[in-house]
Coordinates of C-alpha atoms in Angstrom, one line a residue:
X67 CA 126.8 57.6 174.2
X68 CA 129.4 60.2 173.5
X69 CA 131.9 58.3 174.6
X70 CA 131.5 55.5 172.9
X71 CA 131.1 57.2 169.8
X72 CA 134.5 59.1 170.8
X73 CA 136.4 55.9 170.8
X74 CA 134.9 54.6 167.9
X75 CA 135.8 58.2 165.9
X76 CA 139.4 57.6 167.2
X77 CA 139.8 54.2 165.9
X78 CA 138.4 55.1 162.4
X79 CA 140.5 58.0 162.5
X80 CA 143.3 55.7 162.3
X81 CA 142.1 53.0 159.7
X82 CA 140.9 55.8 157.3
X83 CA 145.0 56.9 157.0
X84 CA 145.5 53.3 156.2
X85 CA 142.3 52.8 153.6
X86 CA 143.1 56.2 151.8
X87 CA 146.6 54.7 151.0
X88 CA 145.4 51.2 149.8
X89 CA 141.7 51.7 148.5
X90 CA 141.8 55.1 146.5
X91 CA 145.8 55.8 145.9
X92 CA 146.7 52.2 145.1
X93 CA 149.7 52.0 147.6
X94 CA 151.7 49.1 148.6
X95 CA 152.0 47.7 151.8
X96 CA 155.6 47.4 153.1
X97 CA 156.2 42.9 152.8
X98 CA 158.0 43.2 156.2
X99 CA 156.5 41.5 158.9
X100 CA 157.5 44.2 160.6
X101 CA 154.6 46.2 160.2
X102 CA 152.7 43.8 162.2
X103 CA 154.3 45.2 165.2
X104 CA 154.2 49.0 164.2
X105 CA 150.5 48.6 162.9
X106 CA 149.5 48.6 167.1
X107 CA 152.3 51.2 168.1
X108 CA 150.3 53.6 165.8
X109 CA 147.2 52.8 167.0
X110 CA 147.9 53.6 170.1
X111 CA 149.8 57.0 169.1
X112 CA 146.2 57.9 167.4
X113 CA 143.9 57.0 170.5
X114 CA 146.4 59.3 172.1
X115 CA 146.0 62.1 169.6
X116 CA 142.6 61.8 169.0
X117 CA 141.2 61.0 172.1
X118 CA 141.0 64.5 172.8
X119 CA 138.4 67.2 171.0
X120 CA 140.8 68.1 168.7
X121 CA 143.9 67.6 167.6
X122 CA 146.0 69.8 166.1
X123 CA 147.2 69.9 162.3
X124 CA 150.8 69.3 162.9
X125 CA 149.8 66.2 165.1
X126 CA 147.4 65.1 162.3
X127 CA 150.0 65.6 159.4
X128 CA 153.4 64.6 161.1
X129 CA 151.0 61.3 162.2
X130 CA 149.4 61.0 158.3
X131 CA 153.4 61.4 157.5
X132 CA 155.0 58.3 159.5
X133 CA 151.9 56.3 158.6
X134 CA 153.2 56.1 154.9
X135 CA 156.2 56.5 155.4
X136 CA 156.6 53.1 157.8
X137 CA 154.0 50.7 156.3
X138 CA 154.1 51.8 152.6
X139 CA 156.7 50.7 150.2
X140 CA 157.4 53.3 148.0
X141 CA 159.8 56.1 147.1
X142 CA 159.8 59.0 148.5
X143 CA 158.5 61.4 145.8
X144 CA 155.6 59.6 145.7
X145 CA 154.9 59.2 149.1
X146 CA 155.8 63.4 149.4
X147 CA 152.8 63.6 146.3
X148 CA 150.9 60.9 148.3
X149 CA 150.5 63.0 151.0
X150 CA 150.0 66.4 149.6
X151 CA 147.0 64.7 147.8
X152 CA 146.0 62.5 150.9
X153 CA 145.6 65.7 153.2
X154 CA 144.0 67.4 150.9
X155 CA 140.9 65.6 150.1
X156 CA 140.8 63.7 153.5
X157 CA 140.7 67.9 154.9
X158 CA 138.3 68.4 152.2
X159 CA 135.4 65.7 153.3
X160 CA 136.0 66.8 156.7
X161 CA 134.8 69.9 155.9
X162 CA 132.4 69.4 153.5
X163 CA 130.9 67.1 156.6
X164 CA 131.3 70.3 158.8
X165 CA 129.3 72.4 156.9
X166 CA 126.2 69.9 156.1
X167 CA 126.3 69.3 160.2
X168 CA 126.5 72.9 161.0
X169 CA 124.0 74.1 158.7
X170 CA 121.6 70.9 159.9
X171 CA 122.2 71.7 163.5
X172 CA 122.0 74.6 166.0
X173 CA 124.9 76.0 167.8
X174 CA 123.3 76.1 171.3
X175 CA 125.0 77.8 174.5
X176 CA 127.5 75.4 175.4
X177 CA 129.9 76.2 172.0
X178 CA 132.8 74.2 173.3
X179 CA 130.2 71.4 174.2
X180 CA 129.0 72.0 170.8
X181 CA 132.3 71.9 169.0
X182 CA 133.1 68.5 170.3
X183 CA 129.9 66.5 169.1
X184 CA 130.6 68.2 165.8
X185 CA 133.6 66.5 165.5
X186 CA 133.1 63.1 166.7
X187 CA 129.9 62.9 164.6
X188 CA 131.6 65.0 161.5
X189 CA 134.6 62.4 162.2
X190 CA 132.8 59.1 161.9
X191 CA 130.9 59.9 158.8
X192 CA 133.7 61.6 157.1
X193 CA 135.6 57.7 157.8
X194 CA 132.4 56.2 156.2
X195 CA 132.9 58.9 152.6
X196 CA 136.0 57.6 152.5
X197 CA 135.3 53.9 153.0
X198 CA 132.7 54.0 150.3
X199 CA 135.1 55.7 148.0
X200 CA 138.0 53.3 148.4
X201 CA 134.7 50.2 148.1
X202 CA 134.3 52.7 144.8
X203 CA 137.6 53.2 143.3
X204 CA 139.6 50.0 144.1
X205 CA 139.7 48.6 141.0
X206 CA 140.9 51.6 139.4
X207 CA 143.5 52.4 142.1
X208 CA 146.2 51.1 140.5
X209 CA 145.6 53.6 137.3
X210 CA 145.3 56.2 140.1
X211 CA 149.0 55.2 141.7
X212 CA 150.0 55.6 138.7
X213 CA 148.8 58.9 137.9
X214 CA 150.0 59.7 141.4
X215 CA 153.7 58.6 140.2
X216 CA 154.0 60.5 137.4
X217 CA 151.7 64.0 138.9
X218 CA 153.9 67.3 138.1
X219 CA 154.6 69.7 141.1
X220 CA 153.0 72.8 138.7
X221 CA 150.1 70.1 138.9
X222 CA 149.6 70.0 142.9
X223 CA 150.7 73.3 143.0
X224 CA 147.6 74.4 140.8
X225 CA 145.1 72.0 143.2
X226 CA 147.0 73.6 146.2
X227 CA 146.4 76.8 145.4
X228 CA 142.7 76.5 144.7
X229 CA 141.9 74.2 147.8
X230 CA 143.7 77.2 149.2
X231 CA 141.7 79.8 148.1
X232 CA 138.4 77.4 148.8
X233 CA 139.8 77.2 152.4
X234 CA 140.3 81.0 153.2
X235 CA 136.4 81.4 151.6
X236 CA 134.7 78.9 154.2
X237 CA 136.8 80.0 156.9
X238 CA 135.2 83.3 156.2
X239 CA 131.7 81.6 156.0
X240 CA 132.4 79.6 159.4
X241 CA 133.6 83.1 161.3
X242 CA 130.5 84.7 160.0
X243 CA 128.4 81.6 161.2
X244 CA 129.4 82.3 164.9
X245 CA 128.6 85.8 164.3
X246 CA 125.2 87.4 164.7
X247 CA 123.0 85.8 161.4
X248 CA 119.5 84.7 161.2
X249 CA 119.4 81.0 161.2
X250 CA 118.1 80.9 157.3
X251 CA 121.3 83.0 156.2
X252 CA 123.4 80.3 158.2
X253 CA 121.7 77.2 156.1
X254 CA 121.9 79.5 153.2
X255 CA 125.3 79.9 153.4
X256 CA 126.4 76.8 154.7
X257 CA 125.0 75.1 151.3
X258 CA 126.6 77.6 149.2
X259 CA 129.6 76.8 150.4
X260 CA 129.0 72.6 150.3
X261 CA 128.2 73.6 146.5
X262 CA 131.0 75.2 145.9
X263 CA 133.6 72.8 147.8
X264 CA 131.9 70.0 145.4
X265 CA 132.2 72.2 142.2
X266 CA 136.2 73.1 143.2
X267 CA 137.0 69.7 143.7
X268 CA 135.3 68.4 140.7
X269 CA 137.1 71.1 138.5
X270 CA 140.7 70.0 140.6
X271 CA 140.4 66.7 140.1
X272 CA 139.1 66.4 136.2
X273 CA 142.2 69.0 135.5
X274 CA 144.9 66.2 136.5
X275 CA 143.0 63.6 135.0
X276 CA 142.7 65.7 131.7
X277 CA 146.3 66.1 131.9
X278 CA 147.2 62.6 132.8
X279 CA 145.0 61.1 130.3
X280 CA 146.8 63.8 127.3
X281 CA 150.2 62.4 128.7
X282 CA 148.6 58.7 128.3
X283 CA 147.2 59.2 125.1
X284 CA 150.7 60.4 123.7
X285 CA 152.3 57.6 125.3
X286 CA 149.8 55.3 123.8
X287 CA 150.1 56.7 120.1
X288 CA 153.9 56.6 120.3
X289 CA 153.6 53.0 120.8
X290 CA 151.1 52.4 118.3
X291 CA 153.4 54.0 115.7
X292 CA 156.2 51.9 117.0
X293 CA 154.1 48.9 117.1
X294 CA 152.9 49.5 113.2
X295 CA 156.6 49.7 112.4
X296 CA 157.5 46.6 113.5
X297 CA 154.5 45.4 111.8
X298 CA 155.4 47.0 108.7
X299 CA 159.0 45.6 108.5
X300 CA 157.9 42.4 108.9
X301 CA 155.7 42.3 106.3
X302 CA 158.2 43.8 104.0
X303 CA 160.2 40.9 105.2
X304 CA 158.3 38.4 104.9
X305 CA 157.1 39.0 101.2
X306 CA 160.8 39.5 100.5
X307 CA 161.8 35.8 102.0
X308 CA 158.2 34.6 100.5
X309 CA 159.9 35.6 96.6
X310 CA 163.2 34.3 97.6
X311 CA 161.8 30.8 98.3
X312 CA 159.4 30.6 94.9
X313 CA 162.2 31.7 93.4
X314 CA 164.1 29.1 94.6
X315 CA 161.5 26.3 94.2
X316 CA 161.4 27.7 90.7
X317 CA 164.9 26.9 90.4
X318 CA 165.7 23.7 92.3
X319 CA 165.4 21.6 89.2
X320 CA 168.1 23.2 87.6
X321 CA 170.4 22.6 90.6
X322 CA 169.2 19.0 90.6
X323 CA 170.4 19.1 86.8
X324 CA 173.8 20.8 87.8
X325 CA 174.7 18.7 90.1
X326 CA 173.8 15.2 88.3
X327 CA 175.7 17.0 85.4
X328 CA 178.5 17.1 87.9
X329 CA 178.8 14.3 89.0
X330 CA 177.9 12.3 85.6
X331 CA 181.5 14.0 84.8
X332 CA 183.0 12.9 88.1
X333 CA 183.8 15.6 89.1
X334 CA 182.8 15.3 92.5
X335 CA 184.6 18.5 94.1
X336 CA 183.1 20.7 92.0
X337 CA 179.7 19.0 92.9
X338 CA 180.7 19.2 96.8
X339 CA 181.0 23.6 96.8
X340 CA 177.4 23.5 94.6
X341 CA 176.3 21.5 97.4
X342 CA 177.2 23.3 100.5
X343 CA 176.8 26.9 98.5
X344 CA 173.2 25.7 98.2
X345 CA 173.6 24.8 102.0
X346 CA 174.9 28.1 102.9
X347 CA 172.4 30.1 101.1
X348 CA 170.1 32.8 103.4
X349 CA 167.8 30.8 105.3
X350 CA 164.3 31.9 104.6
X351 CA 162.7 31.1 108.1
X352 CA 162.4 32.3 111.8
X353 CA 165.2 30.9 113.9
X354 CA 163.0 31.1 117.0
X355 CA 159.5 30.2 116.4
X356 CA 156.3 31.0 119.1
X357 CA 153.7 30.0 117.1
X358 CA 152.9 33.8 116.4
X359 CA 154.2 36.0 113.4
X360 CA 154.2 38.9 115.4
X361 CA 156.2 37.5 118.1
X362 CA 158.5 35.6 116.2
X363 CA 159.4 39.3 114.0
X364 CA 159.6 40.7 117.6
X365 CA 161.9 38.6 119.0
X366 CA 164.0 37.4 116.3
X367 CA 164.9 40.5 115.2
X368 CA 165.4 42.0 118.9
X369 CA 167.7 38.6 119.5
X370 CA 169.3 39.6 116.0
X371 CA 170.3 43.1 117.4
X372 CA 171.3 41.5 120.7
X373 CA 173.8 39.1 119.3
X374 CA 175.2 42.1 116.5
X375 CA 175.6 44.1 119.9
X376 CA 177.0 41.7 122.1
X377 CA 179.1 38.7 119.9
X378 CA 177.6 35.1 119.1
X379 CA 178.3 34.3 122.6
X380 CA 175.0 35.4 124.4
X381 CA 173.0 32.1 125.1
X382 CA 169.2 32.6 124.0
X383 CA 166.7 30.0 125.3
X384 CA 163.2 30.8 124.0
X385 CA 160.9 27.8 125.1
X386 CA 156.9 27.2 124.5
X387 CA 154.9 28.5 122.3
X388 CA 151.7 31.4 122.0
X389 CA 147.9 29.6 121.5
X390 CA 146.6 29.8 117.7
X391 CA 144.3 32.1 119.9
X392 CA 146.7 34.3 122.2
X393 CA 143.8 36.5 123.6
X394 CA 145.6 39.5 123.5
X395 CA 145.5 42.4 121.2
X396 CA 148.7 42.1 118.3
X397 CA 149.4 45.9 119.3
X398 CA 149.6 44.8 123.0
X399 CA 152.0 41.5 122.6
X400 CA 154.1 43.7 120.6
X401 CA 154.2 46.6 123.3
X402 CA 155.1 43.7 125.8
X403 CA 157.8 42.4 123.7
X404 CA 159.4 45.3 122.2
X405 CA 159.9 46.8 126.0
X406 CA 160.8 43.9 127.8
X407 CA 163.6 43.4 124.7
X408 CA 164.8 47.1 124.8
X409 CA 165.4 46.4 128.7
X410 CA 167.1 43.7 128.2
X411 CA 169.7 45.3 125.4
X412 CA 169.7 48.2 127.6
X413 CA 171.2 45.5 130.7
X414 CA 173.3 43.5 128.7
X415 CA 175.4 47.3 127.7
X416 CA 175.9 47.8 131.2
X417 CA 176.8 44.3 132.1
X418 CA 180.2 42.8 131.8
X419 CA 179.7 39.1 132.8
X420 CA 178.2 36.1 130.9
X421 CA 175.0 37.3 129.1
X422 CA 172.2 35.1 128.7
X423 CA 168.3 35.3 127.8
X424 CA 165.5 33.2 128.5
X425 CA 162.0 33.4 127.6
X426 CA 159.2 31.1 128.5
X427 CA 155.9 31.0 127.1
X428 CA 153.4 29.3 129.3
X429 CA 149.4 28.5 128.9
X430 CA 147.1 28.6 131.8
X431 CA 143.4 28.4 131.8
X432 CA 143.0 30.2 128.7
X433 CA 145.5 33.0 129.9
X434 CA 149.6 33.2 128.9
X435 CA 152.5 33.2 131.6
X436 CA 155.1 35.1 129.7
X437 CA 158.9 35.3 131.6
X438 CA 161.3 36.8 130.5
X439 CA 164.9 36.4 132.3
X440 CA 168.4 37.9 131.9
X441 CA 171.6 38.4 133.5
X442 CA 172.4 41.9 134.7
X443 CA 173.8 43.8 137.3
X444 CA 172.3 44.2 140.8
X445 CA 168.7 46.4 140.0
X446 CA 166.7 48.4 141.9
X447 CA 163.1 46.7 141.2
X448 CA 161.6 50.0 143.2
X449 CA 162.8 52.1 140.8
X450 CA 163.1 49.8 137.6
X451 CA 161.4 52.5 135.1
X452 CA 164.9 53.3 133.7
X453 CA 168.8 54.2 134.0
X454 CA 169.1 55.9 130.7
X455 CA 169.8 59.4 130.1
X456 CA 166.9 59.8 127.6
X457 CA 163.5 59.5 130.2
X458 CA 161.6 61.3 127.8
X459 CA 161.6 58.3 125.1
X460 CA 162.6 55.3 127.4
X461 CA 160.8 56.2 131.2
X462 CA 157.9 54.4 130.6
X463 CA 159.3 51.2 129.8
X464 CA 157.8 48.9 132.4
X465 CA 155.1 51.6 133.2
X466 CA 153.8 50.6 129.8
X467 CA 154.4 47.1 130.3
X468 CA 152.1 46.8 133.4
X469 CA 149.4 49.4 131.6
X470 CA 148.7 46.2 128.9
X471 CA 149.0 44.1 132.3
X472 CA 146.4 45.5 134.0
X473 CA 144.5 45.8 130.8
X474 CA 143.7 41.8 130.4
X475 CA 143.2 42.0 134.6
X476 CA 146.9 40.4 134.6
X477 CA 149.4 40.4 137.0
X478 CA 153.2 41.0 137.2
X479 CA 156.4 40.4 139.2
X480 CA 159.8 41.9 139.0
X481 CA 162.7 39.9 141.1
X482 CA 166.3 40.2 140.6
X483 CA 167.9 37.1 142.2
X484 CA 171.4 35.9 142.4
X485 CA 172.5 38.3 139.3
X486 CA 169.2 37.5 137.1
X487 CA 166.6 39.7 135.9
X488 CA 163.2 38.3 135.5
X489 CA 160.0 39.9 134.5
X490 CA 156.9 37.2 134.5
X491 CA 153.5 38.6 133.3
X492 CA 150.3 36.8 133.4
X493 CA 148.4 38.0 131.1

């Protein structure tokens, strides 16, 4: 019986350093096939590590270490961050399962004997807390990546330091457990200290999400306030072209009578220039039409600022068009937009060859494919968020981008093939 509950704690010793990853931090899993290989060369490096009573911490977090480090895809300051919160809370549920075991059960005369079934048993349901929680939290892992991305040291130093303290307190509670106390003072104390693990971790973990979500809410209001700029000006613009046109409507007879004037005097050279000055006048509409006024403000005037920036010789396809019902939030398109065109301005400054823009508009089931392609340099797309100077006010490009994503339940892909850009969205 013990044995067979010893292999099975080894093996879920091993899949919870995978689930933890994937289910609660929102981790991606390295494409290589690769991994296929590795996946059994750590499993066998855990049945050796913890097919023993015990192993020790530096076996545990060198082997929690290589585990994202080989099978995850990310960069390295967010697998460091990763980790730090990965040990952490995994150490945490171990122990809170310690204490409920040890205060539930009686220490006996065999302590070593003792020591072992407390593991194995403390192991296996400490693997089954953290399956339900990654069951719990998946759909909101990849907010929590996120969070995880963008965490400040002062942050996991804060959460550290009081998982810290909270560890030095029940290690003072377990050495006075194998002293000499009355078996009520031991269950008394044991669930003292499960309430006050609970209560630490509660306070640790609604402190960065109070922080994150202040950061988010700023983020959010900035692009609001962009947003009803954009809005704004085209408004402004449009009643401006709408009073041009009546006023040219209002007018149009009396060019009719100039030019039949005109040309009742033969003077058809004359009549030619008040022809093609008429020709030549401001043309009142969108040169790019989506079938949506926000878009079409959007994008004409981001292709406007693109072609002032760059000459009349950047080649802009924009093809389909947005439902009469786009099923997104105008505040949302226009975050979409407004980001994906800054991106693109900001790769065509950097980019000396032939620049060209694309944008597809696609409908699907009721939902919107949106592409957007450009010619750039070679990019990074694991570390897209920016290459300007100014993070403060252009980091969160993409990361904003993805945030409407995943608001519709969308999906999006980042490629940069054979010296084009593309971002495609469904949305």
């Amino acid at each position: 019986m013990i044995y067979g509950l010893k292999v099975l704690s080894t093996f879920l010793s091993f899949i919870k350093y995978i689930v933890f990853p994937i289910g609660i931090m929102g981790f991606n899993l390295r494409k290589s096939k690769l991994r296929y290989a590795i996946i059994p060369i750590l499993g066998l490096t855990a049945a050796y590590l913890f097919n023993v009573n015990k192993p020790t911490v530096t076996a545990e977090v060198i082997f929690q270490i290589v585990i994202l480090l080989v099978l995850f895809d990310e960069k390295i300051q967010t697998i460091i961050r990763g980790f730090i919160i990965e040990f952490v809370l995994v150490s945490l549920i171990d122990l809170m399962v310690w204490l409920i075991l040890v205060g539930i059960t009686s220490l006996g005369n065999d302590y070593a004997d003792y020591e072992r079934k407390i593991y194995i048993y403390g192991n296996c349901i400490g693997v089954i807390v953290i399956f339900m929680a990654a069951i719990f939290l998946y759909k909101r892992r990849k907010d929590i990546a996120e969070v995880i991305r963008n965490i400040k040291i002062k942050e996991l130093i804060f959460v550290i330091a009081v998982m810290g303290t909270l560890g030095i307190v029940v290690a003072c509670i377990q050495g006075a457990y194998l002293g000499e106390m009355t078996l009520s003072i031991q269950r008394m104390a044991m669930i003292v200290a499960v309430i006050f693990l609970v209560i630490i971790i509660a306070m640790s973990v609604m402190f960065v999400y109070v922080v994150n979500s202040r950061k988010i809410l700023m983020e959010i209001n900035d692009l609001n306030e962009e947003c009803m700029k954009y809005q704004k000006n085209y408004y402004e613009r449009l009643i401006t072209e709408d009073s041009e046109l009546r006023a040219f409507r209002h007018d149009v007879n009396k060019h009719y009578n100039a030019i039949s004037a005109l040309l009742n005097e033969n003077d058809v050279e004359q009549a030619r220039d008040y022809v093609n000055e008429l020709i030549n006048r401001k043309d009142v509409h969108f040169t790019y039409k989506t079938g949506n006024v926000v878009a079409d403000y959007i994008i004409n005037g981001e292709v406007q600022a693109i072609k002032q920036e760059n000459g009349d010789d950047v080649k802009i396809q924009i093809l389909g068009k947005f439902p009469q019902s786009v099923g997104i939030e105008q505040t949302d398109l226009c975050i979409i937009l407004a980001n994906s065109l800054d991106n693109v301005k900001e790769a065509f400054s950097r980019f000396e060859g032939k620049k060209e823009l694309g944008i597809t508009i696609q409908n699907h089931k009721k939902r919107i494919i949106l592409k957007i392609e450009n010619t750039s340099q070679p990019v990074d797309v694991k570390n897209i968020n920016t290459s300007k100077k100014d993070k403060k006010n252009h980091g969160y490009g993409i990361s904003n981008i993805r945030r409407v994503v995943d608001k519709y339940n969308g999906t999006m892909q980042i490629k940069y093939v054979d010296g084009r850009f593309l971002l495609e969205m469904l949305i």
